[in-house]
Coordinates of C-alpha atoms in Angstrom, one line a residue:
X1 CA 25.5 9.1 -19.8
X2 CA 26.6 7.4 -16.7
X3 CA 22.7 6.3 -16.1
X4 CA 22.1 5.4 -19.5
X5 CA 25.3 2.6 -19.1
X6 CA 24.1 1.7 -15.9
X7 CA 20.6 0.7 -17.3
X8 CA 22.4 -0.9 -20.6
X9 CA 24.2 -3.5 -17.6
X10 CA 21.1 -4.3 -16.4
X11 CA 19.3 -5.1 -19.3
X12 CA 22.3 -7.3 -21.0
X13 CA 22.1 -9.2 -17.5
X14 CA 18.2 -9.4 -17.7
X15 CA 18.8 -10.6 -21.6
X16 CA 21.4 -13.4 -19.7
X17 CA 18.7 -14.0 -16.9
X18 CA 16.2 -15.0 -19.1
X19 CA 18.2 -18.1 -20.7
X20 CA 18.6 -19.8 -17.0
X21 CA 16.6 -21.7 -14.7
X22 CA 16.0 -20.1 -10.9
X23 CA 16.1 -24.0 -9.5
X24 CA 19.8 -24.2 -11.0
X25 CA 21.0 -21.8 -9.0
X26 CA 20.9 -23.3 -5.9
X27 CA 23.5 -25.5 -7.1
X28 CA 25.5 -22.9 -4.6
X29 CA 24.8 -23.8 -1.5
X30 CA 24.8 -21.1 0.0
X31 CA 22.1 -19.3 -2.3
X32 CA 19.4 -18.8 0.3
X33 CA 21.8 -17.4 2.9
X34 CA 23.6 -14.2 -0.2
X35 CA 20.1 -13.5 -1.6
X36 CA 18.3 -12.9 1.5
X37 CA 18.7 -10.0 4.1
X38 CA 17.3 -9.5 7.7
X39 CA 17.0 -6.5 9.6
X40 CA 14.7 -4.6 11.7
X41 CA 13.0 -7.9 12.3
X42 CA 12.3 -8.3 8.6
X43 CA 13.5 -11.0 6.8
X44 CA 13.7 -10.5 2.8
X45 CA 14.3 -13.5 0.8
X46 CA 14.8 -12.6 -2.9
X47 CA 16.6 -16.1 -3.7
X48 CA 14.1 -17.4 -5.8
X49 CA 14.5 -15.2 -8.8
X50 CA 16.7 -15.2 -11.5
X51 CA 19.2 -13.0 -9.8
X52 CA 22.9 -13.4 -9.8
X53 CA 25.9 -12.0 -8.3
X54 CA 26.7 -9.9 -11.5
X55 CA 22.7 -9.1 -11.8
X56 CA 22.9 -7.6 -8.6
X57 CA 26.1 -6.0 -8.9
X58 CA 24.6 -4.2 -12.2
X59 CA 21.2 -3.3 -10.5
X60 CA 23.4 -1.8 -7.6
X61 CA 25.1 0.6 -9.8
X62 CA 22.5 1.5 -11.8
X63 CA 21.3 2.6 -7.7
X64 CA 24.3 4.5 -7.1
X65 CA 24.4 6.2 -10.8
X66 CA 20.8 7.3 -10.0
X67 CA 22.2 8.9 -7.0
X68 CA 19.8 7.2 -4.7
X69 CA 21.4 8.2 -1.5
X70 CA 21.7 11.9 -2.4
X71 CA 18.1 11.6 -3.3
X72 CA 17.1 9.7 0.2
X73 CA 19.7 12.2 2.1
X74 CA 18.0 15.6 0.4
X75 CA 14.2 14.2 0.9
X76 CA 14.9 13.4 5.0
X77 CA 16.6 17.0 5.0
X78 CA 13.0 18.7 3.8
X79 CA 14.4 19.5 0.4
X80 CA 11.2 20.1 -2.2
X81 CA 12.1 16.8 -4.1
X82 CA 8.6 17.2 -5.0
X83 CA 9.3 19.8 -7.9
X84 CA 5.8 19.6 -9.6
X85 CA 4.2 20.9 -6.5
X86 CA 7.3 22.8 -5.4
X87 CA 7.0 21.0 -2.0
X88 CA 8.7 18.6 0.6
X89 CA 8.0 15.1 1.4
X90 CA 8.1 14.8 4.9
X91 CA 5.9 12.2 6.5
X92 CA 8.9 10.2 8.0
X93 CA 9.0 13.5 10.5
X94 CA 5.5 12.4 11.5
X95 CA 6.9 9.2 12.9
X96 CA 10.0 11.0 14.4
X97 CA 9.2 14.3 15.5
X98 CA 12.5 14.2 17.8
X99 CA 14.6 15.2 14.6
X100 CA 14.2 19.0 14.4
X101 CA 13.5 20.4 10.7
X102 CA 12.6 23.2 9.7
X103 CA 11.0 23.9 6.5
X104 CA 10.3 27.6 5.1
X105 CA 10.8 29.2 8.7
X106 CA 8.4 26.7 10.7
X107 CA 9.2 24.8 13.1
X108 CA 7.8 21.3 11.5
X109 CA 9.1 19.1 14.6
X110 CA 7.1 21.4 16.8
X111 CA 4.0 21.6 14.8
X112 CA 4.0 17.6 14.6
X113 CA 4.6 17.4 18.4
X114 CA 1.7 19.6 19.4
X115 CA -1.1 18.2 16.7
X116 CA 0.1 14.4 18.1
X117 CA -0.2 15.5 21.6
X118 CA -3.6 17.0 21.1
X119 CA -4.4 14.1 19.3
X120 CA -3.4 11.5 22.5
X121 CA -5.5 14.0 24.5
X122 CA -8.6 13.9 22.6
X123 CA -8.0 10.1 22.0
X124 CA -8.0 9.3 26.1
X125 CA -10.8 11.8 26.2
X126 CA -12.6 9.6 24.1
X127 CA -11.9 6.3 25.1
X128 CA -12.6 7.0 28.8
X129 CA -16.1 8.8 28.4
X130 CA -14.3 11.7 28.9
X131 CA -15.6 12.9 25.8
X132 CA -19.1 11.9 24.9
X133 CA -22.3 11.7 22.6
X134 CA -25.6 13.2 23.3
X135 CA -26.7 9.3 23.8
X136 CA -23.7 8.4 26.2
X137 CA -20.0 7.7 25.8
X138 CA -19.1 6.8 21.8
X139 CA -19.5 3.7 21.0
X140 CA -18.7 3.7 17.5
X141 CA -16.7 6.0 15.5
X142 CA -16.9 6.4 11.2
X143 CA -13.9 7.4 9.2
X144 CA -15.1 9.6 6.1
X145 CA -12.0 9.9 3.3
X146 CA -11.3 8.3 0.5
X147 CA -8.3 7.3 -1.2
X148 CA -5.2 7.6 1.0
X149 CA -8.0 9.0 3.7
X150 CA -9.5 5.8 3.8
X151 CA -7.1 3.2 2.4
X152 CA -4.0 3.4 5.4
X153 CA -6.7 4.0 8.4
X154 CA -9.2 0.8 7.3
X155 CA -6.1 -1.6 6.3
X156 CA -4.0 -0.6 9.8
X157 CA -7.5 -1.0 11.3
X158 CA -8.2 -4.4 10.2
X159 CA -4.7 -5.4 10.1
X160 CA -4.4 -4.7 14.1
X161 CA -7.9 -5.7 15.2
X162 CA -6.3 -8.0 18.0
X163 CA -5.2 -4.5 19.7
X164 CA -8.8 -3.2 19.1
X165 CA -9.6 -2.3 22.8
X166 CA -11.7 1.6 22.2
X167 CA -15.1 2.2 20.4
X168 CA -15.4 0.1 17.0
X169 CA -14.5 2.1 13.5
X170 CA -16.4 2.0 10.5
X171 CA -15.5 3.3 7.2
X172 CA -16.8 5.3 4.4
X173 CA -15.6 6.0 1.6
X174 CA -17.2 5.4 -1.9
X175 CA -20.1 8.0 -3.1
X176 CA -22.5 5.3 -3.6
X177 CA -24.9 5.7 -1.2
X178 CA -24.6 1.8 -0.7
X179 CA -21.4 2.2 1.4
X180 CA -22.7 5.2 3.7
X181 CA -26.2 3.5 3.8
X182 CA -24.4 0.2 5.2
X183 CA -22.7 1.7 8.0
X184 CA -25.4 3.9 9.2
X185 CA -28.0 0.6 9.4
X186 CA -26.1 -0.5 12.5
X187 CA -25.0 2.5 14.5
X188 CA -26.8 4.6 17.1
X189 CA -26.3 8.1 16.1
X190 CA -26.2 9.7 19.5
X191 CA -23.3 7.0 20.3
X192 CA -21.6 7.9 17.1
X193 CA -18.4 10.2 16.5
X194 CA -17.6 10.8 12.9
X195 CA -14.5 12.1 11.5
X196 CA -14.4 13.9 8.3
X197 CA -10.9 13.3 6.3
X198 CA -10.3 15.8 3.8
X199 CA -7.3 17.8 3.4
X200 CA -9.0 20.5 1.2
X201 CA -12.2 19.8 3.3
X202 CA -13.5 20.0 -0.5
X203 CA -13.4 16.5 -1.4
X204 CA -16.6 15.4 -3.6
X205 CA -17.1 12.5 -2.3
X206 CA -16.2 12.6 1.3
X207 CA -18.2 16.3 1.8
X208 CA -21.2 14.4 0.2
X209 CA -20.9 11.2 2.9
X210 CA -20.3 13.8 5.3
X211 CA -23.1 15.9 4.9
X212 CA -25.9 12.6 4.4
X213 CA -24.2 11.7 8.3
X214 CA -24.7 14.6 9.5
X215 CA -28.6 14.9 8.3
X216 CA -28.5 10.9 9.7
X217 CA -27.3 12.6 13.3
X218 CA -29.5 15.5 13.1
X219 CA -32.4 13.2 13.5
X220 CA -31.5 11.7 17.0
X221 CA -29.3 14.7 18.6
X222 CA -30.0 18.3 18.8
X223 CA -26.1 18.9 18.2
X224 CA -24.9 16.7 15.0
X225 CA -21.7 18.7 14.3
X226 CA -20.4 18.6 18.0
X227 CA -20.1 14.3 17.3
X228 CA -17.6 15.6 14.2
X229 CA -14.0 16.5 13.8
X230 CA -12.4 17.3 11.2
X231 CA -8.6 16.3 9.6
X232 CA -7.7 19.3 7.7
X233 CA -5.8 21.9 7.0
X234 CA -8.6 24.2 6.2
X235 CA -10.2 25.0 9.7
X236 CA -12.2 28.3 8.3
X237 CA -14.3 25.2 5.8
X238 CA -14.3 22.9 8.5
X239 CA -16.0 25.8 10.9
X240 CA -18.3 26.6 8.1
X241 CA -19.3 22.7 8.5
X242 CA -20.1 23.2 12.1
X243 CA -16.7 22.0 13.5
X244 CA -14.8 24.3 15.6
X245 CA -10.9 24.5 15.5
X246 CA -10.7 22.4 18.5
X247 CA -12.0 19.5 17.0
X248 CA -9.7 19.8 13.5
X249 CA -6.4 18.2 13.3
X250 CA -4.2 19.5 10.5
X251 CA -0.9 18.7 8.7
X252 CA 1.1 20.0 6.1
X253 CA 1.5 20.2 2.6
X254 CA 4.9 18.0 3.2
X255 CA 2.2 15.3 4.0
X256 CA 1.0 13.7 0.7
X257 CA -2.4 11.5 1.7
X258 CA -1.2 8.1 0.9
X259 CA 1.5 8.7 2.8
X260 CA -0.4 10.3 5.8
X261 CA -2.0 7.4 7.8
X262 CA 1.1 8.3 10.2
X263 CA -0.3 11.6 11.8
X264 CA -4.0 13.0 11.9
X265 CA -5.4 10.8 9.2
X266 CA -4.2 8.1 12.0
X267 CA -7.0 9.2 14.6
X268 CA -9.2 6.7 13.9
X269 CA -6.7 3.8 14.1
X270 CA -5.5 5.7 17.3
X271 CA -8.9 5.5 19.0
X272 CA -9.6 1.6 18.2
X273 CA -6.1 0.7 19.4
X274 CA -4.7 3.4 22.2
X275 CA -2.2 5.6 21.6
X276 CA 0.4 3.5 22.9
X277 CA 0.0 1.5 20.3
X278 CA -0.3 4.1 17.6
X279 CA 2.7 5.0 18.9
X280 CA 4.4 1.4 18.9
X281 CA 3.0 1.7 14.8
X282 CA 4.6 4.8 14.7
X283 CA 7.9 3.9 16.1
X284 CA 8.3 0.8 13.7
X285 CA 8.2 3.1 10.7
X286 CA 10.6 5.1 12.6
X287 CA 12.9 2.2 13.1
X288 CA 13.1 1.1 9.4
X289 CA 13.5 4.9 8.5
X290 CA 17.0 4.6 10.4
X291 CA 18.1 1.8 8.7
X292 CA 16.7 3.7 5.5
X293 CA 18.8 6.4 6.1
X294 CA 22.0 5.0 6.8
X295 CA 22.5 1.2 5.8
X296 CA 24.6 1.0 2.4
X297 CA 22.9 0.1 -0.5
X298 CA 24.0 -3.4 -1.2
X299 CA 22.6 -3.9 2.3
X300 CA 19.5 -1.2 2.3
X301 CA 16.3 -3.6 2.8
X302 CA 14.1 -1.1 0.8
X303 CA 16.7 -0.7 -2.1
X304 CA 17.1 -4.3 -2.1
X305 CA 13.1 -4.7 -2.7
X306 CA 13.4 -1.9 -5.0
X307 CA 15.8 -3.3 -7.6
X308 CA 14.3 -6.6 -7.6
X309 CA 11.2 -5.2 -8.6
X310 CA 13.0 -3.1 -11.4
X311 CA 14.3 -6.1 -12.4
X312 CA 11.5 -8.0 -12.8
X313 CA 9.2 -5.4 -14.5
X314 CA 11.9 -2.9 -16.7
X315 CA 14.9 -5.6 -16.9
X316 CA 12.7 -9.0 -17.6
X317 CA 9.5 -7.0 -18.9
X318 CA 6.9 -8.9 -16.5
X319 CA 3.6 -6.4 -16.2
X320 CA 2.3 -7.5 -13.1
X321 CA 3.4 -7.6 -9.6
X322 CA 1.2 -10.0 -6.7
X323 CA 1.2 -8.6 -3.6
X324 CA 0.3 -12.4 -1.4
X325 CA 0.4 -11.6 2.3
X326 CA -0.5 -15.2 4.4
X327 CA -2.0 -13.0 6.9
X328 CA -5.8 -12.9 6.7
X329 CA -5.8 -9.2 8.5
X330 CA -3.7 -8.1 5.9
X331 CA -6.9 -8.2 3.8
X332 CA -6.7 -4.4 2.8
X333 CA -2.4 -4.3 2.0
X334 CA -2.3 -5.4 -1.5
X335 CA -5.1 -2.3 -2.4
X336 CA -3.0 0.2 0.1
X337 CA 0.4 -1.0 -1.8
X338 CA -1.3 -0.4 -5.1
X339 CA -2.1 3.0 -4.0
X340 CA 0.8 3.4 -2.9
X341 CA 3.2 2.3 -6.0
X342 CA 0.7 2.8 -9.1
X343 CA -0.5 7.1 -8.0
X344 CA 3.2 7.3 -7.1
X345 CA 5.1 5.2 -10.1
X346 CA 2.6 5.3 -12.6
X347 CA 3.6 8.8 -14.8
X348 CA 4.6 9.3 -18.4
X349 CA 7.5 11.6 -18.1
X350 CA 10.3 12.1 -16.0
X351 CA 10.7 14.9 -13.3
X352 CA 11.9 17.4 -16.0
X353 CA 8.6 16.8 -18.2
X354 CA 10.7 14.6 -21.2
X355 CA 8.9 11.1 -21.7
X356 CA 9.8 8.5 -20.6
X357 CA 11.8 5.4 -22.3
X358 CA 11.5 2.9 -20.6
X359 CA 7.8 1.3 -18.6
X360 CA 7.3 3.0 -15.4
X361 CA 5.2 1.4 -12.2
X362 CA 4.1 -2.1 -12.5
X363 CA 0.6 -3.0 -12.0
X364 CA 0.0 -4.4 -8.7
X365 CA -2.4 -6.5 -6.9
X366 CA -3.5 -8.9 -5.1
X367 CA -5.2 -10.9 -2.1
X368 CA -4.2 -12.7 1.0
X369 CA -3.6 -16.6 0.9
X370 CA -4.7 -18.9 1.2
X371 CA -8.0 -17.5 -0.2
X372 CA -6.0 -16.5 -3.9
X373 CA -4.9 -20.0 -4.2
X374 CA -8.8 -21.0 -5.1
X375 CA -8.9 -18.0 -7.5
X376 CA -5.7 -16.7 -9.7
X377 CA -3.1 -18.8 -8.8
X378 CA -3.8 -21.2 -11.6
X379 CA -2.4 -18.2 -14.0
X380 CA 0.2 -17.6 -12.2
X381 CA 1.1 -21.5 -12.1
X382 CA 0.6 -22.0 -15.5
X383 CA -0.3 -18.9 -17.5
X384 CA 1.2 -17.5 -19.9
X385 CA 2.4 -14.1 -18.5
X386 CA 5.0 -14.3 -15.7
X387 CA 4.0 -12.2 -12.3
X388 CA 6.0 -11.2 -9.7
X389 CA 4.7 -13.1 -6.4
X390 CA 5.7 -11.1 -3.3
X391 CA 4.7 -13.5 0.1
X392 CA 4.3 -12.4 3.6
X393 CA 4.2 -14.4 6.4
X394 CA 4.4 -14.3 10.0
X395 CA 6.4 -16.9 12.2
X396 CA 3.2 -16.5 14.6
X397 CA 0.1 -16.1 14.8
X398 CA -2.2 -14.3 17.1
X399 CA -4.5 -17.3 18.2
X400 CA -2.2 -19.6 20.4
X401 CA -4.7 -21.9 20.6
X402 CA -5.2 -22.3 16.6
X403 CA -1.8 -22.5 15.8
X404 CA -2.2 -26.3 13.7
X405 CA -4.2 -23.3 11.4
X406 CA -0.8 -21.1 11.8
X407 CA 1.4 -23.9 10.6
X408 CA -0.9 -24.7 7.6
X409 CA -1.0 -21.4 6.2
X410 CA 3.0 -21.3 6.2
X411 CA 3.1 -24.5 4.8
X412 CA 1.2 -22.9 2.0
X413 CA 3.1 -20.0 1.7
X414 CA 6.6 -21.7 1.1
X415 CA 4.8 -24.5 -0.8
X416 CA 3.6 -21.8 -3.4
X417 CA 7.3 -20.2 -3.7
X418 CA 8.6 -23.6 -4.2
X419 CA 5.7 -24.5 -6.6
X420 CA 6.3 -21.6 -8.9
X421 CA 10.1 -21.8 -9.0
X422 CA 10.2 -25.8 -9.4
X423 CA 7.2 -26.4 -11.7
X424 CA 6.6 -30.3 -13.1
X425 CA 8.0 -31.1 -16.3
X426 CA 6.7 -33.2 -18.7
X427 CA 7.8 -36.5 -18.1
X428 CA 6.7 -36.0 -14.2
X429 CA 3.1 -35.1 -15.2
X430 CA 2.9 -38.0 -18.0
X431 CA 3.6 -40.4 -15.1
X432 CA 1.2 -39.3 -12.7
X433 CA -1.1 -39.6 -15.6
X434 CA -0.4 -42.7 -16.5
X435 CA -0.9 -44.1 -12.7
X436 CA -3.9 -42.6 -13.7
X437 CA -5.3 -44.8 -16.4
X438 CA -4.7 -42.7 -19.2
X439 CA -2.8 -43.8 -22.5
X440 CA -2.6 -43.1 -26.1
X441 CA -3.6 -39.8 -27.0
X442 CA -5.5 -39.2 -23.7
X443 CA -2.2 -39.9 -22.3
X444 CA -0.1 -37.3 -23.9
X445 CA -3.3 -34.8 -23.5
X446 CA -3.5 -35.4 -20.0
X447 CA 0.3 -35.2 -19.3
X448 CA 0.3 -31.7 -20.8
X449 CA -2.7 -30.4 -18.4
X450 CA -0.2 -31.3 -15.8
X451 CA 2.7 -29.7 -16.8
X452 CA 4.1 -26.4 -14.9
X453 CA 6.5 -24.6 -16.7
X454 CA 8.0 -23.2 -13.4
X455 CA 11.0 -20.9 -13.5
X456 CA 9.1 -18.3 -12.4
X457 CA 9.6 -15.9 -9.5
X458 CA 9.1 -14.8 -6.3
X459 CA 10.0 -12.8 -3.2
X460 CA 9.5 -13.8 1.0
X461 CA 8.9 -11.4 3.1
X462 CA 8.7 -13.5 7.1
X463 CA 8.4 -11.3 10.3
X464 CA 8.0 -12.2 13.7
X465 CA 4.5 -11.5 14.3
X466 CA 1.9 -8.5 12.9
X467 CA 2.1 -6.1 15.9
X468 CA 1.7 -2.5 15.7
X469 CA 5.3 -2.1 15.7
X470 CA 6.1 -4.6 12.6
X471 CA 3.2 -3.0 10.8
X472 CA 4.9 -0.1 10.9
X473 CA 8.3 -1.3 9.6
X474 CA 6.1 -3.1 6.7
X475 CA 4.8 0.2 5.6
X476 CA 7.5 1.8 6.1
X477 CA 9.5 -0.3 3.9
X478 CA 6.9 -0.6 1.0
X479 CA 7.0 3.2 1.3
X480 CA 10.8 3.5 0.6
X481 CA 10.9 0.6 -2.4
X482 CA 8.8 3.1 -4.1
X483 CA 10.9 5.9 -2.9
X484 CA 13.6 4.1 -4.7
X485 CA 12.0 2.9 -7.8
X486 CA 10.6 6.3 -8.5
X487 CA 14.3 8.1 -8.1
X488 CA 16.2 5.3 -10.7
X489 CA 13.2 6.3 -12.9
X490 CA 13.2 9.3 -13.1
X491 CA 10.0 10.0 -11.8
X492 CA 8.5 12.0 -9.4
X493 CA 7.0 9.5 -6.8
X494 CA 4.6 12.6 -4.8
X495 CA 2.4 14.3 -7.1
X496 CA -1.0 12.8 -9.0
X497 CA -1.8 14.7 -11.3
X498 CA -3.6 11.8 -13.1
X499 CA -5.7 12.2 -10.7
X500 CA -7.4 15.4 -11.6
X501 CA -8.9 15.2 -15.0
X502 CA -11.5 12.6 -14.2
X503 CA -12.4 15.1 -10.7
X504 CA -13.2 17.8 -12.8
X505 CA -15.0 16.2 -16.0
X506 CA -17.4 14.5 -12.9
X507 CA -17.8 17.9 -11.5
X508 CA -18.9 19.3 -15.1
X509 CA -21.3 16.3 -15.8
X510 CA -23.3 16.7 -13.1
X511 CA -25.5 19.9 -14.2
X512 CA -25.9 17.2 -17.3
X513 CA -27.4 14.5 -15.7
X514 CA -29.4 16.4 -13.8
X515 CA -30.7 18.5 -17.5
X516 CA -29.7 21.8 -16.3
X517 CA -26.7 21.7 -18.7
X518 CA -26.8 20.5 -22.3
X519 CA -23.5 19.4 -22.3
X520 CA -22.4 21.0 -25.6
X521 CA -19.2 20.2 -25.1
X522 CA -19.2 16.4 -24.5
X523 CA -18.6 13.8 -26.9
X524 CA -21.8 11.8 -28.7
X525 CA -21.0 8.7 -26.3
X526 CA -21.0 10.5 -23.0
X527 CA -24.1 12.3 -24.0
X528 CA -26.0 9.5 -25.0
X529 CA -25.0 7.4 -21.9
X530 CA -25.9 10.5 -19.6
X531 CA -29.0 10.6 -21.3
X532 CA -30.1 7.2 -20.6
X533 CA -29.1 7.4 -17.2
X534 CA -31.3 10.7 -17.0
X535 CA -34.1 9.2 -18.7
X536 CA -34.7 6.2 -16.8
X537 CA -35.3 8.6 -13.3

């Protein structure tokens, strides 16, 4: 009942919301300086919405009614908030390993500890030849996953290639043989180490990449399987593979995978960039999980994030939500955040199985300025659905000597925000058109092309600059907004089962493709497309 009022607030102040202009309320002058927040480094800027003191107050309740801190408290304590799966959600411990927890008579701190240490050991070994190929010391090294395998490792990857100093990393992780194809063209295998990222050490589509590099290795070196290791928690499969325990790096079922770029899915991020560095990655998650843990909510930088995106998608109804980092080596973010929100927030029922009432997880996406500005900015300009725009921005870049580049990119950042939130009204735009040599009709048609209906909203996200160490606080943060979103919810934010269904229909369609199988339980359409696919081989 108490939840139920709490989200009746919130909607009569989203119902209020919509009647306003943003631009009016900076009337107050000091607007910028009570919707924006700054810690860890991170500044949030959340002025440029339709938010109000009363809006907030009401989404802040709706927080505390949903019990968001008991939720946050029993989560960091190893509780199995995870009631699908009967499990804990404990990747935070893999960025703090000095907290000790223990979860169903393990020692988890201990277990971390030892798997990171033998993962700096093998790391050094590595990048200082003391662990070779069969063609010299490894040159280059391939990441096998997919999904959260594939999507943290390749986006911190790219996103800290100015700390690249160990053997390049490559990436595989669709079954087309396109993408494995690609990255084999311009590696030596006997200079190659590949690591094979599967938890089950079942997954389709990684064990089929895995086993075409390994026939690709076989070729060139008498010993293909000692240039693998394996991230797993199924060493006996991963033997079976060739790959002794020595070589496997495990972690628990507390570890969901797109939460797991943290611990051994890391490895290949640790080898490009050192493990000093991994660690400074680490240690910024780490940093933001403290402030998680024990900053109040009205001042809680993820629950801040959180209940603006509640109120832009459940309280004002907008489907959509832009993810616009001004930070080119953030290339890979907006499809790691859409991982992360829409396999976590996008369920149909609540953690008790009823359905749910109200939309879950957004939609998100994306793509880094200033390259989106030439593509979908014009809908969200002057479209008519309404998106959420969430910019990110450094105050420096990483190229000292390009920095007239640096200052145009954040000129285009905050021009954007302004753009959207301002807009050009009519009589603006029928000017300019006029200067133009338009009258009549043409005038009046021209003058509406112009027009921007503005009023629409957006978030700034500014940090100092992307080190290892802000990454970390970045992903971390993104990490507990949907933490937060999932609890007011309802929802369980760790499982995907949605996941599943599509897995094992592909698994099932193969004998049919192939004409071993007739298929007799498939529908006409999937029959008939199989059988055109067949029949063209």
């Amino acid at each position: 009942m108490r939840l139920a009022k709490a989200w009746a607030a919130v909607e009569a102040e989203a119902a209020r919301a919509s009647k306003r202009r943003i631009a009016d309320l900076f009337a107050a002058p000091d607007r910028a300086a009570s919707f924006s927040h700054q810690v860890c480094g991170l500044l949030l800027d959340y002025s440029k919405t339709a938010l109000d003191d009363a809006a907030r107050s009401a989404l802040l309740a709706l927080a505390e009614a949903a019990d968001v801190a008991g939720r946050r408290d029993a989560m960091f304590a190893g509780e199995k908030i995870n009631s699908s799966e009967q499990r804990a959600v404990l990747h935070t411990a893999l960025r703090d390993p000095s907290r000790p927890l223990t979860l169903d008579g393990e020692d988890v701190t201990a277990t971390i500890r030892e798997t990171h240490a033998r993962m700096i050991e093998f790391a050094a070994a590595v990048r200082g030849s003391g662990f070779t190929g069969q063609g010299g010391p490894i040159r280059d090294v391939v990441n096998i996953g997919i999904g959260g395998s594939d999507l943290g490792p390749v986006m911190a990857a790219r996103a800290l290639a100015p700390y690249a100093d160990g053997p390049r990393c490559h990436f595989v992780s669709n079954v087309d043989g396109a993408d494995v194809a690609d990255v084999m063209a311009g590696l030596d295998p006997a200079t190659t180490l590949v690591i094979v990222a599967s938890k089950s050490f079942t997954t389709i589509e990684t064990m089929t990449n895995a086993a075409t590099l390994r026939d690709w290795m076989a070729k060139a070196v008498t010993d293909p399987a000692a240039q693998f290791v394996a991230i797993s928690s199924r060493p006996d499969r991963a033997a079976e593979f060739g790959i002794p325990a020595s070589r496997v790096f495990g972690f628990g079922d507390y570890v969901g995978g797109r939460y797991s770029v943290w611990g051994p899915i890391g490895l290949s991020l640790m080898l490009a960039i050192g493990p000093e560095e991994f660690d400074a990655f680490r240690a910024g998650a780490a940093e933001l999980d403290a402030h998680f843990r024990s900053a109040p909510l009205a001042e809680n930088l993820p629950v801040l994030l959180a209940l603006v995106g509640l109120w832009h998608h459940q309280g004002l109804g907008y489907p959509t939500r832009a993810v616009l980092p001004y930070e080119h080596r953030l290339g890979r973010l907006p499809a790691y955040l859409q991982q992360l929100e829409m396999e976590s927030n996008g369920k149909r029922v609540t953690r008790d199985g009823t359905p749910l009432t109200r939309p879950s997880g957004p939609v998100v996406w994306g793509e880094p300025g200033t390259n989106g500005q030439h593509a979908f900015f014009q809908l969200l300009h002057q479209g008519t659905q309404v998106v959420l725009c969430e910019f990110m921005l450094a105050r420096e870049g990483h190229e000292p000597h390009l920095a007239h580049h640096h200052r145009l990119l954040q000129a285009n950042c905050l021009a954007q925000s302004e753009a959207l939130m301002r807009g050009r009204s009519f009589a603006t735009a029928r000017a300019i058109a006029e200067k133009l040599g338009y009258d009549g009709e043409a005038l009046n048609c021209q003058a509406a092309q112009r027009v921007f209906e503005g009023n629409r909203p957006s978030v700034t996200l500014l940090y100092d600059k992307l080190t290892p160490r802000t990454l970390g606080k970045i992903l971390a943060l993104y990490e507990h907004r949907v933490f937060v979103e999932g609890t007011i919810l309802g929802i369980n934010s760790f499982d995907q089962w949605g996941v599943e269904l599509g897995k094992e229909l592909a698994t099932a369609l193969g004998p049919v493709l192939a004409g071993e199988d007739a298929g007799a339980d498939k529908d006409g359409s999937t029959l008939a497309l199989a059988a055109w696919l067949r029949d063209q081989e």
